[in-house]
């Protein structure tokens, strides 16, 4: 990891995307207003409707160049961004660590400054270190930065697509709803972004998971903590199962995957604890038989693959907003 990132200030998206209409960056959902969330979701729903119909055949980003800089493996997020860029008529380029100058010792910031100097308008960045997106946003003087996941900090477009999926399942009504998020809360950027967005819209969030995977200071997130998954899911309007990463076993935070599946896995019996019409979510990739049973993942309550489709629509909306804000900033 480049030294420049080690010295980066504490990560935060607050204040950067709190006025997204005037910001070319999307760094996180922390601090975002209900009005801004509603606006983004309405724009995204327009693209979602197009995906269900004739498809998105737009040139709204014609003349805009986007660089997808993924320093961490990704399939769905990277492909989803590339599809969104392509369908809006943007020019896009992509690179990963193995084919970037960082492999030759160049700092991350210098690499992205070089990209910016080639008149790239937006940089979509994924990185294993928290705070990288905010760091780049502070130092790139013209390109907009979109956070595609920075360590355990945030994954804002995943949070937004989760909201879009729930918006459809809940017919636009977030207040008075309750969702259970189950699994590795401590290390999950997906959970963090979802919690910020759901709280802003008035939804009650209950989390559950092994004590070793529940973060200190959980109360600061404004969520409830259930001691069992049954307690968390009983009467909820939705459940989100988080992916269990193998390194948690290597770190000694869990005994075994079979034990995790028995105690914390989302199975058919537990799904019956949800309210009628309650839905099952997962950000993927799934460990079938561990955090979620195969018959649940493919069952009638599952909206997991709908989440993937919603991701393209959300990324279309975010790219357009950031590109429009950047155009206003650089306009003479």
Short mmCIF file of C-alpha atoms in Angstrom, two decimals:
data_model
loop_
_atom_site.label_atom_id
_atom_site.label_comp_id
_atom_site.label_asym_id
_atom_site.label_seq_id
_atom_site.Cartn_x
_atom_site.Cartn_y
_atom_site.Cartn_z
CA UNK A 1 0.00 0.00 0.00
CA UNK A 2 1.44 3.42 -0.89
CA UNK A 3 2.63 5.53 2.03
CA UNK A 4 0.37 8.35 0.95
CA UNK A 5 -2.67 6.30 1.91
CA UNK A 6 -1.33 5.31 5.31
CA UNK A 7 -1.14 8.98 6.26
CA UNK A 8 -4.59 9.82 4.93
CA UNK A 9 -6.99 11.42 7.44
CA UNK A 10 -9.77 9.38 8.98
CA UNK A 11 -12.30 8.28 6.35
CA UNK A 12 -15.63 9.97 6.13
CA UNK A 13 -18.20 10.72 3.51
CA UNK A 14 -19.98 13.24 5.70
CA UNK A 15 -20.13 16.70 4.27
CA UNK A 16 -18.88 15.68 0.86
CA UNK A 17 -22.06 14.16 -0.47
CA UNK A 18 -24.39 15.96 1.92
CA UNK A 19 -24.98 18.47 -0.87
CA UNK A 20 -24.69 16.06 -3.79
CA UNK A 21 -26.36 18.39 -6.23
CA UNK A 22 -23.32 20.63 -5.94
CA UNK A 23 -20.65 17.92 -5.53
CA UNK A 24 -18.88 15.95 -8.23
CA UNK A 25 -18.02 13.23 -5.69
CA UNK A 26 -19.91 10.35 -4.11
CA UNK A 27 -17.87 9.08 -1.17
CA UNK A 28 -20.46 7.66 1.19
CA UNK A 29 -24.02 7.86 2.48
CA UNK A 30 -23.08 9.12 5.94
CA UNK A 31 -24.78 12.46 6.42
CA UNK A 32 -26.88 12.31 3.28
CA UNK A 33 -30.29 13.95 3.52
CA UNK A 34 -33.65 12.32 2.93
CA UNK A 35 -34.34 14.76 0.09
CA UNK A 36 -31.13 13.85 -1.72
CA UNK A 37 -31.74 10.14 -1.27
CA UNK A 38 -35.26 10.49 -2.62
CA UNK A 39 -34.03 12.42 -5.62
CA UNK A 40 -31.38 9.80 -6.46
CA UNK A 41 -33.84 6.93 -6.05
CA UNK A 42 -36.41 8.60 -8.29
CA UNK A 43 -33.77 9.10 -10.98
CA UNK A 44 -32.65 5.50 -10.57
CA UNK A 45 -36.24 4.24 -10.82
CA UNK A 46 -36.50 5.94 -14.21
CA UNK A 47 -33.55 3.89 -15.45
CA UNK A 48 -34.91 0.77 -13.78
CA UNK A 49 -38.17 1.14 -15.69
CA UNK A 50 -36.20 1.48 -18.91
CA UNK A 51 -34.29 -1.71 -18.14
CA UNK A 52 -37.61 -3.52 -17.83
CA UNK A 53 -38.81 -2.04 -21.10
CA UNK A 54 -36.92 -1.05 -24.20
CA UNK A 55 -33.60 -0.83 -22.35
CA UNK A 56 -31.33 2.15 -21.73
CA UNK A 57 -30.18 3.65 -25.01
CA UNK A 58 -29.07 7.09 -23.93
CA UNK A 59 -26.33 9.51 -24.91
CA UNK A 60 -26.67 11.60 -21.74
CA UNK A 61 -23.00 11.04 -20.91
CA UNK A 62 -21.70 11.53 -24.43
CA UNK A 63 -18.41 13.42 -24.21
CA UNK A 64 -17.79 12.25 -20.62
CA UNK A 65 -14.83 9.95 -19.91
CA UNK A 66 -14.86 7.63 -16.90
CA UNK A 67 -11.92 5.65 -15.50
CA UNK A 68 -12.74 2.53 -13.46
CA UNK A 69 -9.78 2.02 -11.11
CA UNK A 70 -10.33 -1.24 -9.25
CA UNK A 71 -7.54 -2.12 -6.80
CA UNK A 72 -9.60 -4.99 -5.40
CA UNK A 73 -11.22 -7.90 -7.19
CA UNK A 74 -14.78 -7.29 -8.24
CA UNK A 75 -17.15 -8.74 -10.78
CA UNK A 76 -20.62 -7.33 -10.24
CA UNK A 77 -19.66 -3.80 -9.19
CA UNK A 78 -17.14 -3.32 -11.98
CA UNK A 79 -19.36 -4.82 -14.68
CA UNK A 80 -22.35 -2.88 -13.36
CA UNK A 81 -20.47 0.43 -13.61
CA UNK A 82 -19.13 -0.42 -17.06
CA UNK A 83 -22.61 -1.30 -18.31
CA UNK A 84 -24.06 1.92 -16.88
CA UNK A 85 -21.32 3.98 -18.54
CA UNK A 86 -21.79 2.20 -21.84
CA UNK A 87 -25.56 2.58 -21.84
CA UNK A 88 -25.31 6.32 -21.18
CA UNK A 89 -22.86 6.87 -24.02
CA UNK A 90 -19.75 7.60 -21.89
CA UNK A 91 -16.23 6.72 -22.95
CA UNK A 92 -14.76 4.45 -20.32
CA UNK A 93 -11.42 2.84 -19.51
CA UNK A 94 -10.59 0.38 -16.75
CA UNK A 95 -7.49 -0.85 -14.97
CA UNK A 96 -6.53 -3.01 -12.01
CA UNK A 97 -3.35 -3.12 -9.84
CA UNK A 98 -1.59 -5.65 -12.05
CA UNK A 99 -1.80 -3.39 -15.11
CA UNK A 100 -1.33 -0.03 -13.38
CA UNK A 101 1.81 1.94 -12.60
CA UNK A 102 1.31 1.31 -8.86
CA UNK A 103 2.80 -2.14 -9.57
CA UNK A 104 6.02 -0.29 -10.54
CA UNK A 105 6.11 1.76 -7.37
CA UNK A 106 4.15 4.83 -8.40
CA UNK A 107 1.87 6.17 -5.68
CA UNK A 108 -1.85 5.79 -6.05
CA UNK A 109 -2.31 9.54 -6.13
CA UNK A 110 0.27 10.06 -8.87
CA UNK A 111 -1.35 7.31 -10.93
CA UNK A 112 -4.75 8.95 -10.67
CA UNK A 113 -3.27 12.40 -11.32
CA UNK A 114 -1.85 11.01 -14.56
CA UNK A 115 -5.30 9.67 -15.45
CA UNK A 116 -6.89 13.02 -14.61
CA UNK A 117 -4.34 14.79 -16.82
CA UNK A 118 -5.65 12.74 -19.74
CA UNK A 119 -8.89 14.69 -19.28
CA UNK A 120 -10.79 11.96 -17.50
CA UNK A 121 -13.93 13.45 -15.95
CA UNK A 122 -14.88 10.82 -13.35
CA UNK A 123 -12.87 8.18 -11.47
CA UNK A 124 -14.67 5.16 -10.04
CA UNK A 125 -12.34 3.70 -7.43
CA UNK A 126 -12.38 0.53 -5.35
CA UNK A 127 -9.58 -0.01 -2.85
CA UNK A 128 -9.00 -2.27 0.18
CA UNK A 129 -8.06 0.72 2.37
CA UNK A 130 -10.72 2.84 4.06
CA UNK A 131 -10.49 6.49 3.17
CA UNK A 132 -8.91 6.17 -0.28
CA UNK A 133 -11.88 7.68 -2.13
CA UNK A 134 -12.02 10.68 0.22
CA UNK A 135 -8.26 11.09 -0.05
CA UNK A 136 -8.41 11.21 -3.85
CA UNK A 137 -11.36 13.60 -3.77
CA UNK A 138 -9.31 16.03 -1.71
CA UNK A 139 -6.34 15.93 -4.06
CA UNK A 140 -7.77 15.61 -7.58
CA UNK A 141 -8.60 19.12 -8.66
CA UNK A 142 -10.95 18.44 -11.55
CA UNK A 143 -12.08 14.79 -11.75
CA UNK A 144 -15.06 13.60 -9.74
CA UNK A 145 -14.53 10.57 -7.50
CA UNK A 146 -17.11 7.83 -7.00
CA UNK A 147 -16.43 5.35 -4.20
CA UNK A 148 -16.97 1.77 -5.37
CA UNK A 149 -15.99 0.36 -1.97
CA UNK A 150 -13.13 1.44 0.34
CA UNK A 151 -12.11 -1.21 2.84
CA UNK A 152 -14.63 -1.60 5.68
CA UNK A 153 -15.76 2.03 5.37
CA UNK A 154 -18.56 2.44 2.79
CA UNK A 155 -19.94 1.11 -0.48
CA UNK A 156 -22.45 3.87 -1.32
CA UNK A 157 -23.76 2.62 -4.65
CA UNK A 158 -24.44 -0.78 -3.05
CA UNK A 159 -26.33 1.04 -0.30
CA UNK A 160 -28.32 2.96 -2.87
CA UNK A 161 -29.22 -0.14 -4.87
CA UNK A 162 -30.36 -1.84 -1.66
CA UNK A 163 -32.64 1.14 -1.07
CA UNK A 164 -33.98 1.00 -4.61
CA UNK A 165 -34.83 -2.69 -4.21
CA UNK A 166 -36.59 -2.01 -0.91
CA UNK A 167 -38.38 1.00 -2.39
CA UNK A 168 -40.01 -1.34 -4.90
CA UNK A 169 -40.74 -4.09 -2.36
CA UNK A 170 -42.18 -1.60 0.14
CA UNK A 171 -44.01 0.52 -2.44
CA UNK A 172 -41.99 3.60 -1.56
CA UNK A 173 -42.79 3.49 2.17
CA UNK A 174 -39.65 3.39 4.33
CA UNK A 175 -40.98 4.90 7.55
CA UNK A 176 -42.48 2.37 9.94
CA UNK A 177 -40.57 -0.47 8.28
CA UNK A 178 -37.94 -2.65 9.97
CA UNK A 179 -35.05 -4.54 8.46
CA UNK A 180 -32.70 -7.12 10.00
CA UNK A 181 -29.06 -7.13 8.87
CA UNK A 182 -27.32 -10.36 9.84
CA UNK A 183 -23.65 -11.29 9.83
CA UNK A 184 -20.30 -9.54 9.93
CA UNK A 185 -21.38 -6.01 10.82
CA UNK A 186 -17.92 -4.99 12.01
CA UNK A 187 -16.14 -5.39 8.66
CA UNK A 188 -19.02 -4.72 6.26
CA UNK A 189 -18.98 -1.57 4.13
CA UNK A 190 -22.25 -2.83 2.66
CA UNK A 191 -23.94 -2.80 6.06
CA UNK A 192 -22.51 0.62 6.93
CA UNK A 193 -23.83 2.31 3.77
CA UNK A 194 -27.19 0.55 4.03
CA UNK A 195 -27.58 1.63 7.66
CA UNK A 196 -26.83 5.29 6.87
CA UNK A 197 -29.32 5.31 4.00
CA UNK A 198 -32.08 3.42 5.82
CA UNK A 199 -31.80 5.60 8.90
CA UNK A 200 -32.05 8.74 6.78
CA UNK A 201 -35.32 7.42 5.33
CA UNK A 202 -36.81 6.55 8.73
CA UNK A 203 -36.43 2.76 8.70
CA UNK A 204 -35.63 0.87 11.91
CA UNK A 205 -32.53 -1.31 11.61
CA UNK A 206 -31.81 -4.35 13.79
CA UNK A 207 -28.46 -6.11 13.48
CA UNK A 208 -27.46 -9.58 14.61
CA UNK A 209 -24.30 -11.62 14.38
CA UNK A 210 -21.52 -13.25 16.38
CA UNK A 211 -20.24 -11.04 19.17
CA UNK A 212 -16.77 -11.08 17.58
CA UNK A 213 -18.24 -9.47 14.44
CA UNK A 214 -20.27 -6.73 16.13
CA UNK A 215 -18.34 -3.44 16.19
CA UNK A 216 -17.59 -1.43 19.28
CA UNK A 217 -19.68 1.72 19.46
CA UNK A 218 -22.57 0.16 17.58
CA UNK A 219 -25.02 2.52 19.29
CA UNK A 220 -23.49 5.43 17.39
CA UNK A 221 -24.98 4.00 14.19
CA UNK A 222 -28.48 4.26 15.67
CA UNK A 223 -29.36 0.59 15.26
CA UNK A 224 -30.73 -2.09 17.57
CA UNK A 225 -28.73 -5.21 18.42
CA UNK A 226 -30.53 -8.53 18.72
CA UNK A 227 -28.85 -11.42 20.50
CA UNK A 228 -30.23 -14.03 18.09
CA UNK A 229 -31.09 -14.09 14.43
CA UNK A 230 -34.61 -15.26 15.27
CA UNK A 231 -35.13 -12.19 17.44
CA UNK A 232 -33.81 -9.90 14.70
CA UNK A 233 -35.99 -11.38 11.95
CA UNK A 234 -39.24 -11.84 13.87
CA UNK A 235 -41.74 -9.33 12.47
CA UNK A 236 -39.21 -7.63 10.16
CA UNK A 237 -40.10 -6.39 6.68
CA UNK A 238 -36.81 -7.57 5.20
CA UNK A 239 -33.60 -9.40 6.08
CA UNK A 240 -30.18 -8.79 4.57
CA UNK A 241 -27.65 -11.59 4.94
CA UNK A 242 -24.03 -10.44 4.72
CA UNK A 243 -21.30 -12.47 3.06
CA UNK A 244 -19.07 -14.35 5.48
CA UNK A 245 -15.42 -13.90 4.55
CA UNK A 246 -13.08 -16.83 5.04
CA UNK A 247 -10.40 -14.73 6.69
CA UNK A 248 -12.63 -14.36 9.75
CA UNK A 249 -11.95 -18.05 10.49
CA UNK A 250 -8.22 -17.53 9.97
CA UNK A 251 -8.36 -14.60 12.38
CA UNK A 252 -9.97 -16.84 15.01
CA UNK A 253 -13.20 -14.83 15.08
CA UNK A 254 -15.37 -17.85 14.24
CA UNK A 255 -15.19 -21.55 15.06
CA UNK A 256 -16.40 -22.94 11.72
CA UNK A 257 -18.68 -22.26 8.77
CA UNK A 258 -21.00 -25.08 9.80
CA UNK A 259 -21.42 -23.55 13.25
CA UNK A 260 -22.06 -20.14 11.67
CA UNK A 261 -24.69 -21.61 9.34
CA UNK A 262 -26.48 -23.29 12.23
CA UNK A 263 -26.53 -20.25 14.52
CA UNK A 264 -26.67 -17.29 12.10
CA UNK A 265 -27.62 -18.68 8.68
CA UNK A 266 -30.83 -17.54 6.97
CA UNK A 267 -32.89 -20.67 6.40
CA UNK A 268 -36.51 -21.33 5.44
CA UNK A 269 -37.71 -21.62 9.02
CA UNK A 270 -36.26 -18.23 9.87
CA UNK A 271 -37.69 -16.60 6.75
CA UNK A 272 -41.14 -17.58 8.03
CA UNK A 273 -40.49 -15.23 10.97
CA UNK A 274 -40.64 -12.23 8.63
CA UNK A 275 -43.85 -10.33 8.07
CA UNK A 276 -45.98 -11.53 5.15
CA UNK A 277 -44.40 -10.01 2.06
CA UNK A 278 -41.02 -9.61 3.78
CA UNK A 279 -38.08 -10.00 1.40
CA UNK A 280 -34.63 -11.62 1.56
CA UNK A 281 -31.57 -9.70 0.37
CA UNK A 282 -27.86 -10.44 -0.09
CA UNK A 283 -25.18 -8.18 -1.61
CA UNK A 284 -23.32 -11.13 -3.13
CA UNK A 285 -21.27 -13.05 -3.82
CA UNK A 286 -23.16 -15.65 -1.80
CA UNK A 287 -21.76 -18.55 0.20
CA UNK A 288 -24.70 -20.89 -0.28
CA UNK A 289 -25.22 -23.11 2.71
CA UNK A 290 -23.30 -20.78 5.02
CA UNK A 291 -24.94 -17.36 5.47
CA UNK A 292 -27.93 -18.29 3.33
CA UNK A 293 -29.59 -21.59 2.45
CA UNK A 294 -29.83 -22.38 -1.27
CA UNK A 295 -33.62 -22.77 -1.17
CA UNK A 296 -33.91 -19.33 0.42
CA UNK A 297 -31.57 -17.70 -2.10
CA UNK A 298 -33.69 -19.07 -4.94
CA UNK A 299 -37.00 -18.87 -3.09
CA UNK A 300 -40.05 -16.68 -3.64
CA UNK A 301 -39.01 -14.14 -1.00
CA UNK A 302 -35.59 -13.57 -2.55
CA UNK A 303 -34.90 -10.27 -4.35
CA UNK A 304 -31.17 -10.97 -4.65
CA UNK A 305 -30.98 -10.92 -8.42
CA UNK A 306 -33.31 -7.94 -8.57
CA UNK A 307 -30.66 -6.13 -6.48
CA UNK A 308 -28.13 -6.80 -9.25
CA UNK A 309 -30.39 -5.28 -11.90
CA UNK A 310 -31.14 -2.32 -9.64
CA UNK A 311 -27.39 -1.75 -9.36
CA UNK A 312 -27.11 -0.77 -13.03
CA UNK A 313 -29.96 1.72 -12.66
CA UNK A 314 -28.48 3.27 -9.52
CA UNK A 315 -25.05 3.64 -11.13
CA UNK A 316 -26.62 5.36 -14.13
CA UNK A 317 -28.23 7.89 -11.77
CA UNK A 318 -25.04 8.47 -9.77
CA UNK A 319 -22.83 8.87 -12.84
CA UNK A 320 -25.22 11.43 -14.29
CA UNK A 321 -25.42 13.46 -11.08
CA UNK A 322 -21.68 13.53 -10.53
CA UNK A 323 -21.00 14.38 -14.19
CA UNK A 324 -23.55 17.21 -14.09
CA UNK A 325 -22.05 18.61 -10.88
CA UNK A 326 -18.56 18.45 -12.35
CA UNK A 327 -19.71 20.25 -15.48
CA UNK A 328 -21.09 23.06 -13.35
CA UNK A 329 -17.84 23.32 -11.38
CA UNK A 330 -15.55 23.57 -14.40
CA UNK A 331 -17.85 25.80 -16.46
CA UNK A 332 -16.04 29.10 -17.17
#
